[in-house]
Coordinates of C-alpha atoms in Angstrom, one line a residue:
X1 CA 128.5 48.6 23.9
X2 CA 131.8 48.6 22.2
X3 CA 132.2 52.1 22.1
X4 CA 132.0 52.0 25.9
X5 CA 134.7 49.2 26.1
X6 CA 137.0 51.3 24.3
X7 CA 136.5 54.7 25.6
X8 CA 135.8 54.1 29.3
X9 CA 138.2 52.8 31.4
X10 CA 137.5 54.2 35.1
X11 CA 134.9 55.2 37.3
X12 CA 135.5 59.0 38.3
X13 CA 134.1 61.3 35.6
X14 CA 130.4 61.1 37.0
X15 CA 131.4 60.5 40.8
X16 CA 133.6 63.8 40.3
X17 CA 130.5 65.4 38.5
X18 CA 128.5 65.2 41.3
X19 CA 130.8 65.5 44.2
X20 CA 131.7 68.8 43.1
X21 CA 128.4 70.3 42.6
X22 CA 127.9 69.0 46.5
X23 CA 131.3 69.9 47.7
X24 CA 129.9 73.7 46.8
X25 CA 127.4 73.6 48.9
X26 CA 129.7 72.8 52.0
X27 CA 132.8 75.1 50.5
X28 CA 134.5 76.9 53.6
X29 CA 131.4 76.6 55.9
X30 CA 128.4 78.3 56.9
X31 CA 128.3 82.2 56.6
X32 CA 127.1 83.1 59.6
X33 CA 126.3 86.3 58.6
X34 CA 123.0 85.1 56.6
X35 CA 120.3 86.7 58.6
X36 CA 117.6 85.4 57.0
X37 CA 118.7 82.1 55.2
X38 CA 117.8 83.1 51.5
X39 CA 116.7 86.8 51.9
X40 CA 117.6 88.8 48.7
X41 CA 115.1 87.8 46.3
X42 CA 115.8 84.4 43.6
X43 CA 118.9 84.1 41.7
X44 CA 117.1 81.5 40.0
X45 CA 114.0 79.2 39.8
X46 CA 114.2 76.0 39.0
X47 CA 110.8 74.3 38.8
X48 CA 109.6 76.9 40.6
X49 CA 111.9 76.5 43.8
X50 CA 114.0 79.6 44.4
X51 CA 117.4 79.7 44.6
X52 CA 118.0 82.7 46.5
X53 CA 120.2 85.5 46.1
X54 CA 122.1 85.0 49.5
X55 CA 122.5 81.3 48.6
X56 CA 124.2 82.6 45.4
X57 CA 126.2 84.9 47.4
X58 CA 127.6 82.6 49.9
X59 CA 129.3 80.6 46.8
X60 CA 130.7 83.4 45.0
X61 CA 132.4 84.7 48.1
X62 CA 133.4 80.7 48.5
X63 CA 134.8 80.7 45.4
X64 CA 136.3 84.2 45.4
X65 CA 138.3 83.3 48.6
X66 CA 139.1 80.1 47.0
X67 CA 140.5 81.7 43.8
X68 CA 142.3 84.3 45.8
X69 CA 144.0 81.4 48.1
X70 CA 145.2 80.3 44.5
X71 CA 146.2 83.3 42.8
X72 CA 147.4 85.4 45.3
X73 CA 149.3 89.0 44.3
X74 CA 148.0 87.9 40.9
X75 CA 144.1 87.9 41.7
X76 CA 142.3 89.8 39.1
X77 CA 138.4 90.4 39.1
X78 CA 138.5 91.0 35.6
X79 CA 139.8 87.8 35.0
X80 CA 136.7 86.1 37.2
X81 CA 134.6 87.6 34.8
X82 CA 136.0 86.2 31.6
X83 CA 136.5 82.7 33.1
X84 CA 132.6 83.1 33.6
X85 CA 132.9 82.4 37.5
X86 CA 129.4 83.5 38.5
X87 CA 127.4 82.0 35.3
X88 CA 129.3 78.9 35.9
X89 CA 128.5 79.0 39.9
X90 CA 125.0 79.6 39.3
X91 CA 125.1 76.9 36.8
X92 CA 126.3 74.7 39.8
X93 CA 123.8 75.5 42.2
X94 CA 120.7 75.0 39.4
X95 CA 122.4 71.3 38.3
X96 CA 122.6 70.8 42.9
X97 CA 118.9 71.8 43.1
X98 CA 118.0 69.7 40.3
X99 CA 119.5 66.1 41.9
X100 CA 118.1 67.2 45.5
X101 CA 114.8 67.8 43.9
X102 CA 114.9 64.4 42.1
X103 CA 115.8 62.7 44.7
X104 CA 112.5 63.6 46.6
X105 CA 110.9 62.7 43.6
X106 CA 112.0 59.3 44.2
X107 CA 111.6 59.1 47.6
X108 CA 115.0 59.4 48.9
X109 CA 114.5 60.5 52.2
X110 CA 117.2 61.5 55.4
X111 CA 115.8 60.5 59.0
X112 CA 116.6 63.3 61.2
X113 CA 118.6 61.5 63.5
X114 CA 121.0 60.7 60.8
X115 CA 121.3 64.7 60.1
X116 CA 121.7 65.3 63.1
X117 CA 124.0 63.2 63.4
X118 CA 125.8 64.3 60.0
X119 CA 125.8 67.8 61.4
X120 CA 127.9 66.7 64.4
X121 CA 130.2 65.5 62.3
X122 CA 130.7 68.8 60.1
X123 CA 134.4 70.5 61.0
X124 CA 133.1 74.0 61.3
X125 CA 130.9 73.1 64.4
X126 CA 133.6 71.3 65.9
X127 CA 135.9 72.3 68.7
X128 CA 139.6 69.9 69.9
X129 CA 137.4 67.1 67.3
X130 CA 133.8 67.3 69.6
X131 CA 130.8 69.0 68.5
X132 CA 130.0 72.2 70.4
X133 CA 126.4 73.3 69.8
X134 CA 126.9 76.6 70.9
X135 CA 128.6 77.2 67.6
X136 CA 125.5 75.8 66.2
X137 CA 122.9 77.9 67.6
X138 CA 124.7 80.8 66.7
X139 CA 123.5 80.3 63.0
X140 CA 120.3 83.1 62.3
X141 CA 118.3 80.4 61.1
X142 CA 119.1 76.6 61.6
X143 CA 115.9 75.4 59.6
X144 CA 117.7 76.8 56.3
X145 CA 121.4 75.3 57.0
X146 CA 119.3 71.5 58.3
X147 CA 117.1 71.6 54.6
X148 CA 120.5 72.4 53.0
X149 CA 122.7 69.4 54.8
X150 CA 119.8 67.1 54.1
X151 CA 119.4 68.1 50.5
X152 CA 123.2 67.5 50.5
X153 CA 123.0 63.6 51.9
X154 CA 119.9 62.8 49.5
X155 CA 122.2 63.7 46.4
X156 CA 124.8 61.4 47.9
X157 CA 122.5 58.9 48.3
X158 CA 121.0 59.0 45.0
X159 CA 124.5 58.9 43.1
X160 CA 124.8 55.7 45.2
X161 CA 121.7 54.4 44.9
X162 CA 122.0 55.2 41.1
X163 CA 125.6 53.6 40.1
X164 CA 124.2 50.3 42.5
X165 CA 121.6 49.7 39.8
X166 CA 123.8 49.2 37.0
X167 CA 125.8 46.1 36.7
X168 CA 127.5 44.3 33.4
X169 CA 127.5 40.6 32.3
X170 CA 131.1 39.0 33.0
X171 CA 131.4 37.8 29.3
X172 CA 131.5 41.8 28.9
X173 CA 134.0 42.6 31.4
X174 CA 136.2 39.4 30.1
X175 CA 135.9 41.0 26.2
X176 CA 136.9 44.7 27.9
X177 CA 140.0 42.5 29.6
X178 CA 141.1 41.0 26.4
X179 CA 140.8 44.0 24.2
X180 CA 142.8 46.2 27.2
X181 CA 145.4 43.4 27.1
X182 CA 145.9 43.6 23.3
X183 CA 148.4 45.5 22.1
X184 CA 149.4 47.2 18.9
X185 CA 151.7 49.1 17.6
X186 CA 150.4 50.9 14.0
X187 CA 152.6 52.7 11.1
X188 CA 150.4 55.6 9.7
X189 CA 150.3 58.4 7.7
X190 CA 147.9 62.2 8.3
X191 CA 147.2 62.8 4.6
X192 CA 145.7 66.4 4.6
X193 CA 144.1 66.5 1.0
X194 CA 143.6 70.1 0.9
X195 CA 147.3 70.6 0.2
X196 CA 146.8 68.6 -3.0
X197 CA 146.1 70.7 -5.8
X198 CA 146.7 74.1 -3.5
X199 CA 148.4 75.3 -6.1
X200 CA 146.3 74.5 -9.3
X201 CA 145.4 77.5 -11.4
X202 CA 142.1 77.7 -13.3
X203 CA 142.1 78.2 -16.9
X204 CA 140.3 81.4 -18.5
X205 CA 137.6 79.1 -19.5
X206 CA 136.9 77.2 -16.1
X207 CA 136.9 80.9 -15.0
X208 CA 134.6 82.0 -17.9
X209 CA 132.3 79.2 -17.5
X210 CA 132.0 79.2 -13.6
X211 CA 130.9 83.3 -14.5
X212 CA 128.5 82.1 -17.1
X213 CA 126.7 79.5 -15.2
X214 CA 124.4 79.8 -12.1
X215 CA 124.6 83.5 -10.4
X216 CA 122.8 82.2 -7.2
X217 CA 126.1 80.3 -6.5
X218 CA 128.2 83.7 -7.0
X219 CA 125.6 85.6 -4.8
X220 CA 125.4 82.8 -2.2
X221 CA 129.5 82.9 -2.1
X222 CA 129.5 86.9 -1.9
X223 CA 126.8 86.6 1.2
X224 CA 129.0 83.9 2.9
X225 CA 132.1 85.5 2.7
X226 CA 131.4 89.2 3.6
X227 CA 134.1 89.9 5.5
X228 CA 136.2 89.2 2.5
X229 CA 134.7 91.8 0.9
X230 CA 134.2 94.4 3.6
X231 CA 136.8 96.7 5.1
X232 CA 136.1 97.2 8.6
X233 CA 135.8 100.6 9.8
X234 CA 137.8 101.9 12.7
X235 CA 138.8 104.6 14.9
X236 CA 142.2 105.7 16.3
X237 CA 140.3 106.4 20.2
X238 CA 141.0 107.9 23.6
X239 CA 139.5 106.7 26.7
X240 CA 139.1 107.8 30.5
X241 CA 138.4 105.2 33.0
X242 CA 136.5 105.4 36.1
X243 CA 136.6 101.3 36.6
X244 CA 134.3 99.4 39.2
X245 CA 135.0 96.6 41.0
X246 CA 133.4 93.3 40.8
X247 CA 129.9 93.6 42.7
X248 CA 130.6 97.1 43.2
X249 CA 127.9 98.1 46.3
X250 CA 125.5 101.2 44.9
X251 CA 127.2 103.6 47.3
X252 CA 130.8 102.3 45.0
X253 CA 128.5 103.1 41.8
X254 CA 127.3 106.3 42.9
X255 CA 130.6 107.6 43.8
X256 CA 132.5 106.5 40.8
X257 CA 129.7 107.9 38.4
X258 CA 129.7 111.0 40.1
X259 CA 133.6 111.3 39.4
X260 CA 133.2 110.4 35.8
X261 CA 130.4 112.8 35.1
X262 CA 133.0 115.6 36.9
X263 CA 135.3 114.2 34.2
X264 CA 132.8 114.4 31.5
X265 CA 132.0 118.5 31.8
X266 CA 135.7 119.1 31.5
X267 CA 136.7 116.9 28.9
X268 CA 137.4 118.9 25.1
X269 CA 139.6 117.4 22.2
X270 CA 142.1 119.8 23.7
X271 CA 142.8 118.9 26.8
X272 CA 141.5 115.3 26.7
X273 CA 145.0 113.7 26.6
X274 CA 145.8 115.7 29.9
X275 CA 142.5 114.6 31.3
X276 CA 143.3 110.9 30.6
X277 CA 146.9 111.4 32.5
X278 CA 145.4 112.9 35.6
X279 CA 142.3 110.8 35.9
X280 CA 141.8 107.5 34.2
X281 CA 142.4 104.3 36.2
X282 CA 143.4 102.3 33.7
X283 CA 146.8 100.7 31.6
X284 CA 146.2 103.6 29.1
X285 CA 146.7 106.5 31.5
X286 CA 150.6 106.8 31.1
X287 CA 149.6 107.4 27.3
X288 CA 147.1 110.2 27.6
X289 CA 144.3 107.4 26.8
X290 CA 145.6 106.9 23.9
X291 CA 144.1 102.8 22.8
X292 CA 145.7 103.5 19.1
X293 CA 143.4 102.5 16.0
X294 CA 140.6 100.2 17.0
X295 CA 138.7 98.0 14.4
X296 CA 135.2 97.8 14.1
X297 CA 133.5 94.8 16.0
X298 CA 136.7 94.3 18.2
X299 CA 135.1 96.4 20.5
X300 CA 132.3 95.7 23.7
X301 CA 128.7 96.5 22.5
X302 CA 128.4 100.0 24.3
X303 CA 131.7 100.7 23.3
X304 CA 130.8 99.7 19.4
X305 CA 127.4 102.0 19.7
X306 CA 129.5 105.0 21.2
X307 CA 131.9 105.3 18.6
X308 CA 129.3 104.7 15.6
X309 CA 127.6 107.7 16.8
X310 CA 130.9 109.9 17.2
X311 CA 132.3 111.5 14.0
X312 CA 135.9 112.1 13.8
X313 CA 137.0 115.0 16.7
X314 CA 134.5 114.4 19.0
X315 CA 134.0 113.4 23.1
X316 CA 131.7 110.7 24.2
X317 CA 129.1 111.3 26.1
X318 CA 128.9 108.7 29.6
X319 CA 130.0 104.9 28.2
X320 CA 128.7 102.4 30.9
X321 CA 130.2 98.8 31.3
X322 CA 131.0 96.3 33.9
X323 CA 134.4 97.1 34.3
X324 CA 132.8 100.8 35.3
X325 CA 132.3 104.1 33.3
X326 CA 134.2 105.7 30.6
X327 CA 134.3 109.1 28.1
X328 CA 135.5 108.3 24.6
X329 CA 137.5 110.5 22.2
X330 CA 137.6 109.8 18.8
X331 CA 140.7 111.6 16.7
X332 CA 140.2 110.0 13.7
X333 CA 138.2 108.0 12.3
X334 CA 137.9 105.8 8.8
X335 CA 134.5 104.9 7.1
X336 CA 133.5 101.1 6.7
X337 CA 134.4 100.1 2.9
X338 CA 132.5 97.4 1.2
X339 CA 133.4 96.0 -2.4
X340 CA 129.7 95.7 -4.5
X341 CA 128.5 91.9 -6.0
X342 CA 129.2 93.1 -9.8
X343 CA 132.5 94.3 -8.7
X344 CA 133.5 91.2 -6.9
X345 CA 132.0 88.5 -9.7
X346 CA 135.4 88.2 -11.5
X347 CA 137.4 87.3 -8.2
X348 CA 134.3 85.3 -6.8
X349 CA 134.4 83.1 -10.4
X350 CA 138.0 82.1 -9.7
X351 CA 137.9 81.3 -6.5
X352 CA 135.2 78.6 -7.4
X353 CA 136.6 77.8 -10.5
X354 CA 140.0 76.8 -8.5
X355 CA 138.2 75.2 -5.9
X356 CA 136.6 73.1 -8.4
X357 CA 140.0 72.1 -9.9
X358 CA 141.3 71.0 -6.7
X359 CA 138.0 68.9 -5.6
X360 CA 138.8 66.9 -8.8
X361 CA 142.5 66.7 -8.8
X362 CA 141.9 65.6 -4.3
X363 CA 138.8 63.0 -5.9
X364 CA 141.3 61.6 -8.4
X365 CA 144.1 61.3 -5.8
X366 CA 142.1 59.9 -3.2
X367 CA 140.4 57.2 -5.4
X368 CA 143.9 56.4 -6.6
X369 CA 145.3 55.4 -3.6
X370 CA 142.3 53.5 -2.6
X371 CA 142.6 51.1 -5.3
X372 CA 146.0 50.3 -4.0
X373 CA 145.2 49.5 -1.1
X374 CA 142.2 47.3 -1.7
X375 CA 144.8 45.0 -3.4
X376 CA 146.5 45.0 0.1
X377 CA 149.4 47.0 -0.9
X378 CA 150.9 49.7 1.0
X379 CA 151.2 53.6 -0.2
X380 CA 154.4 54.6 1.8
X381 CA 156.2 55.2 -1.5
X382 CA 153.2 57.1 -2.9
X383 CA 153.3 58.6 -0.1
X384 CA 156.7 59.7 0.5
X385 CA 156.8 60.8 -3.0
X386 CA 154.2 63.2 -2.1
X387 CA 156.3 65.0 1.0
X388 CA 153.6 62.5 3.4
X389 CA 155.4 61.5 6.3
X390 CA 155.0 58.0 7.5
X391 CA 155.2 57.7 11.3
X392 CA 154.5 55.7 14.1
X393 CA 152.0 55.1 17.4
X394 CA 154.4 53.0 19.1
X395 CA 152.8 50.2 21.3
X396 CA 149.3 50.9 22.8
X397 CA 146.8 49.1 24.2
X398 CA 143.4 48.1 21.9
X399 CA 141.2 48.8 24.9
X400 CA 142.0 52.2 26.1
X401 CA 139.5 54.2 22.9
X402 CA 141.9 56.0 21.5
X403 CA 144.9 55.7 19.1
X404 CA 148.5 57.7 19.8
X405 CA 149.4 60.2 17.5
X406 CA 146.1 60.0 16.0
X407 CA 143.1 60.7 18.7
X408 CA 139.4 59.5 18.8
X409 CA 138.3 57.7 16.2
X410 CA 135.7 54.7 16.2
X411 CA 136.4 54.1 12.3
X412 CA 140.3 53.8 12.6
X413 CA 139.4 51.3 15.8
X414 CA 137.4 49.5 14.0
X415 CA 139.7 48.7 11.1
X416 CA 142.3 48.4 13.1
X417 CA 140.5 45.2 15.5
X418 CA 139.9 43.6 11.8
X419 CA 143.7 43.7 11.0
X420 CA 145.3 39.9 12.0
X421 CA 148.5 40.0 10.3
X422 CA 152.1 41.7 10.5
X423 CA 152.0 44.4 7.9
X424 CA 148.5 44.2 6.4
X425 CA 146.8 47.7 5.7
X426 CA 143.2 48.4 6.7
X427 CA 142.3 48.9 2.8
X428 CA 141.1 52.4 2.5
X429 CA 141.9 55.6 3.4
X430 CA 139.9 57.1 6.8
X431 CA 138.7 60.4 7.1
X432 CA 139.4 62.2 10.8
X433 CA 139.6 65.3 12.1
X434 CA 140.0 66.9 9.0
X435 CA 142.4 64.7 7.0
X436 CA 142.7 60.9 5.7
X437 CA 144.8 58.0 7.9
X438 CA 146.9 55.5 6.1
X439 CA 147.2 53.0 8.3
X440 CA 149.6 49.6 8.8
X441 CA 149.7 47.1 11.7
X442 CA 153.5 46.9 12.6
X443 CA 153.4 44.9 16.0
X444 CA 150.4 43.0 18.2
X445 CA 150.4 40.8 20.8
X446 CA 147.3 39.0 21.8
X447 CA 146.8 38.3 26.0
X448 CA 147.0 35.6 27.7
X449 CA 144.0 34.4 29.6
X450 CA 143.3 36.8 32.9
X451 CA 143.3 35.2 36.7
X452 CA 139.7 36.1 38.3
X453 CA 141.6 39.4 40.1
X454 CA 142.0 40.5 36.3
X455 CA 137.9 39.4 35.4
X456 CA 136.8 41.6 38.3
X457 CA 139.0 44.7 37.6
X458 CA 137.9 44.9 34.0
X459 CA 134.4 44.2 35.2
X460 CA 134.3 47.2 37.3
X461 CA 136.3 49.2 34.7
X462 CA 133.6 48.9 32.2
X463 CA 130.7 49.0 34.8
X464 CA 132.3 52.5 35.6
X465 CA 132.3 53.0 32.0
X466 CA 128.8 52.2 31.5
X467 CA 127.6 54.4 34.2
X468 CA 129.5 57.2 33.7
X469 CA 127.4 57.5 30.2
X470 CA 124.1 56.7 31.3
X471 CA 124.2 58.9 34.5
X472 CA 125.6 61.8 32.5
X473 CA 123.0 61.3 29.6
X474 CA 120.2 61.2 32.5
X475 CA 121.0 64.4 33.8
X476 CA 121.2 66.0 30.9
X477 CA 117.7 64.8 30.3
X478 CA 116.9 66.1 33.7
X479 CA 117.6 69.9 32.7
X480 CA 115.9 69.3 29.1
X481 CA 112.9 68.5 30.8
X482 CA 113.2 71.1 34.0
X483 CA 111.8 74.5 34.0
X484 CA 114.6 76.5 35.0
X485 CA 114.3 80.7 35.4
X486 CA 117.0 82.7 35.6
X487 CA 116.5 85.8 37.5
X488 CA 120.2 87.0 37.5
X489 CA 122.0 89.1 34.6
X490 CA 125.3 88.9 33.7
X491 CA 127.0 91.1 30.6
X492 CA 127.8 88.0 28.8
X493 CA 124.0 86.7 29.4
X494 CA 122.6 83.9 31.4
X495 CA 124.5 81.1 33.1
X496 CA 125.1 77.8 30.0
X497 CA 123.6 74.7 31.2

């Protein structure tokens, strides 16, 4: 529980969690366009109800508009794709159907008079602030917009009906109070050990020995570190681009293939360059399609397996992607080079032999300056002497899970609470992120005892805490145990739960 006391200290990362999956669903209205209300076929399944395609739709156009709104002259569908827009909207609408479906489970049920009366209410069937049914009854099917707004209310109600059920003692909230009230103010020091001993060279013999001993360990280095060892092929390429837009209808597809393919049975090495000018739609045009030397694996998959099966001085056949079609010309092209075990044995020895040295020489050091500091002395002259810089937090509070300058750490925290005097050191070094903490308590300043306004806004601080951890741990646990289909493909793959 202390972990929560530290870390947590509001109540909106799980009430934001589910308000935005619901505010989705209700995202600039009702299209009421939707003949059929889930026509389309299933964007998804999830425990064998269908999300349709229509429902999937109606939220990318949502968000679509939404981005548009935001980004104005500087809207880019390309750039919807690599922030992962429709995975991450599908994801949305599988994590919505999930909570409505659970809350059936547990018998969280909507009376019909209070949708209807919910759909009253809604903005977009409003006219001068009164409900106008005729707005209503223009929707093509009513029955699929009622099971949506009542889906929408049950996952409200179970988020409230959830955070209701879990309350804290008030000795609890009181220790939260106190340790937010605490404050500190810390002297510390990042020691990175892998710049100790950075420089050590191995001797011939470390060397000689390292290539003596166990091969496996050579081999196993070699295999980890192939790209160390390999120089990547690449090709200096030319491209022509017949580009498609984002959910490009077929009659878009049709007409930009049959352009490409137009392209295609007049392209030569010759004239490519010209070709490119004249007909590509892309940033490379102005340069005859010239893209420069490309490395091998930089590249898109069907971009990768077009130019592995082109030798140097030869046109592409048809290269198919999302952002549309293209023909390829490679000019030139350079062979893959990789250096063999036997020849690489020598450097691979030295390279452990030298990361051997410096283990020992960062061991040494380390276990040095932990014996200092189990005496209770400080390091900062060590420290200094070794181009560490000592610095400072400033004041912070004990409750608020994290340390200035420093981040997330539960071990610094916990040494920390267990310092009680003006310049004592916690008495050993702590590993984090990546490096070792020297730390000192410079300044703290214990609370005075809280008025019963203070007991019950640290109570609901760490009851927001609390709740915020379970509920998000329980819907994990909800999609673990779900059986959820994607039917929908997206070049990058599925949608990440």
């Amino acid at each position: 529980m202390l972990d929560t006391f530290r870390k947590r200290t509001n109540n909106i990362a799980f009430t934001i969690l589910i308000l935005l999956i619901v505010a989705v669903m209700a995202m600039f209205g009702i299209d009421m366009s939707d003949k059929n209300g889930g026509g389309g076929g299933a964007a998804a399944f999830v425990n064998g109800e269908a999300i349709t395609q229509a429902e999937f739709q109606q939220e990318m156009q949502a968000r679509l508009q939404q981005y548009q709104q935001i980004l104005g002259a500087q809207y880019d569908e390309r750039l919807i794709m690599q922030m992962h827009i429709p995975q991450n909207t599908l994801r949305q609408l599988i994590q919505y159907k999930l909570l409505a479906q659970e809350a059936s489970h547990m018998g969280i049920i909507v009376p019909d008079e209070e949708l209807a009366s919910h759909i009253r209410s809604l903005p977009y069937f409003q006219v001068d602030g009164k409900f106008d049914a005729s707005l209503y009854n223009r929707l093509p099917n009513k029955g699929f917009e009622e099971r949506r707004q009542r889906e929408r209310l049950q996952v409200m109600r179970l988020q409230d009906y959830l955070q209701k059920r879990i309350r804290l003692a008030p000795s609890e909230a009181q220790r939260n109070y106190r340790l937010s009230e605490s404050k500190a103010e810390l002297k510390f020091a990042a020691i990175n050990l892998s710049q100790i001993g950075k420089n050590a060279s191995p001797t011939a013999a470390e060397i000689a020995t390292v290539l003596g001993g166990d091969e496996s360990k050579l081999r196993e280095y070699y295999t980890a570190h192939t790209a160390e060892f390999t120089k990547p092929g690449r090709a200096h390429l030319y491209q022509i681009r017949v580009g498609l837009p984002f959910q490009a209808s077929d009659a878009k597809k049709k007409e930009a293939l049959a352009k490409i393919e137009g392209i295609k049975s007049r392209a030569t090495t010759k004239n490519f360059s010209d070709l490119a000018k004249e007909s590509s739609d892309d940033e490379y045009a102005k340069k005859g399609g010239d893209r420069g030397w490309v490395t091998e694996g930089t590249l898109g998959q069907s971009f990768e397996t077009a130019i592995d099966s082109l030798a140097a001085g030869q046109v592409s056949g048809i290269v198919e992607t999302s952002a549309g079609y293209f023909v390829l010309y490679v000019a030139e092209k350079e062979a893959r080079e990789v250096t063999s075990f036997e020849d690489a044995k020598k450097k691979i020895a030295t390279e452990l032999a030298k990361e051997q040295k410096q283990e020992s020489l960062q061991k040494e050091r380390l276990s040095a300056w932990n014996a200092v500091l189990e005496k209770g002395n400080g390091l900062e002259t060590q420290l200094s002497a070794n181009g560490i810089k000592i610095e400072t937090t400033g004041e912070f509070s004990l409750g608020q899970g994290y340390l200035p300058k420093i981040g997330d750490s539960e071990a610094i925290l916990d040494a920390v609470f267990k310092l009680t005097k003006i310049n004592q050191v916690v008495p050993k070094l702590i590993p984090h992120a990546g490096k070792y903490y020297y730390v000192k308590l410079a300044k703290l300043t214990r609370p005075k005892e809280g008025s019963p306004a203070k007991w019950t806004e640290a109570e609901n601080s760490v009851t927001a805490g609390v709740q915020n951890d379970l509920l998000t741990k329980w819907i994990g646990d909800l999609q673990n145990r779900a059986s959820i289909k994607e039917t929908m493909q997206f070049d990058d793959g599925p949608a990440q739960l």
